[in-house]
Coordinates of C-alpha atoms in Angstrom, one line a residue:
X1 CA 3.1 16.4 -6.3
X2 CA 0.4 14.8 -6.0
X3 CA -1.1 13.4 -2.3
X4 CA -1.3 10.1 -4.6
X5 CA 2.4 10.7 -5.2
X6 CA 3.0 11.6 -1.8
X7 CA 1.4 8.1 -0.6
X8 CA 3.6 5.7 -3.0
X9 CA 6.5 7.3 -2.3
X10 CA 5.9 6.7 1.9
X11 CA 4.8 3.3 1.0
X12 CA 8.1 2.8 -0.8
X13 CA 10.4 4.0 1.6
X14 CA 8.5 2.6 4.1
X15 CA 9.3 -0.9 2.9
X16 CA 13.1 -1.0 3.6
X17 CA 13.4 1.9 6.2
X18 CA 15.3 1.4 9.5
X19 CA 13.6 0.2 12.3
X20 CA 13.1 3.7 14.5
X21 CA 12.1 5.5 11.8
X22 CA 9.0 3.1 11.6
X23 CA 8.5 3.5 14.8
X24 CA 9.0 7.5 15.1
X25 CA 6.0 7.3 11.9
X26 CA 3.9 5.1 13.8
X27 CA 4.0 7.1 16.9
X28 CA 2.9 10.6 14.7
X29 CA -0.2 8.6 13.4
X30 CA -0.9 6.0 16.1
X31 CA -3.8 8.1 17.4
X32 CA -5.3 7.7 13.9
X33 CA -4.6 4.3 13.3
X34 CA -6.3 3.2 16.2
X35 CA -9.1 5.4 15.5
X36 CA -9.9 3.6 12.3
X37 CA -9.3 6.9 10.5
X38 CA -6.2 6.9 8.7
X39 CA -7.7 3.7 6.2
X40 CA -10.9 4.8 5.2
X41 CA -11.8 4.0 1.5
X42 CA -14.1 6.8 -0.8
X43 CA -17.0 4.8 -2.2
X44 CA -15.6 4.8 -5.7
X45 CA -12.0 3.4 -4.1
X46 CA -14.2 0.6 -2.6
X47 CA -15.8 0.0 -6.6
X48 CA -12.2 -0.2 -8.0
X49 CA -11.9 -2.8 -5.2
X50 CA -14.5 -5.1 -6.1
X51 CA -14.0 -4.8 -9.7
X52 CA -10.5 -5.8 -9.6
X53 CA -11.6 -8.5 -7.5
X54 CA -14.0 -9.9 -9.5
X55 CA -11.0 -9.9 -12.1
X56 CA -8.9 -12.0 -10.3
X57 CA -11.7 -14.4 -9.2
X58 CA -12.2 -15.0 -12.9
X59 CA -8.7 -15.1 -13.6
X60 CA -8.9 -12.4 -15.9
X61 CA -6.1 -10.7 -14.4
X62 CA -2.5 -11.7 -13.1
X63 CA -2.3 -12.4 -9.6
X64 CA 1.0 -12.2 -7.7
X65 CA 2.3 -13.7 -4.3
X66 CA 3.3 -11.8 -1.7
X67 CA 7.8 -12.9 -2.7
X68 CA 6.7 -12.0 -6.7
X69 CA 5.2 -8.9 -5.4
X70 CA 8.3 -7.6 -3.6
X71 CA 10.4 -8.9 -6.4
X72 CA 9.2 -7.4 -8.7
X73 CA 8.7 -3.7 -6.1
X74 CA 12.7 -3.9 -5.7
X75 CA 13.0 -4.3 -9.3
X76 CA 11.4 -1.8 -9.8
X77 CA 13.5 0.4 -7.3
X78 CA 16.5 -0.7 -8.5
X79 CA 17.6 -2.9 -5.8

């Protein structure tokens, strides 16, 4: 399994995980999060974000509200 797949599974899991499990995972990562090391983007990732932002701002891609995004994710997870 690639790290990208692992990240996606973790994000998907955390979206609906029990509170105590989220707190436990946060405790494990808290130091890295507080130091800002957990969310550093590479130059390539920043370029992709800039490209996506441009597509969004020019109306070339579809945008979703938070509620719409949650509905899409839940449908994909068979909820």
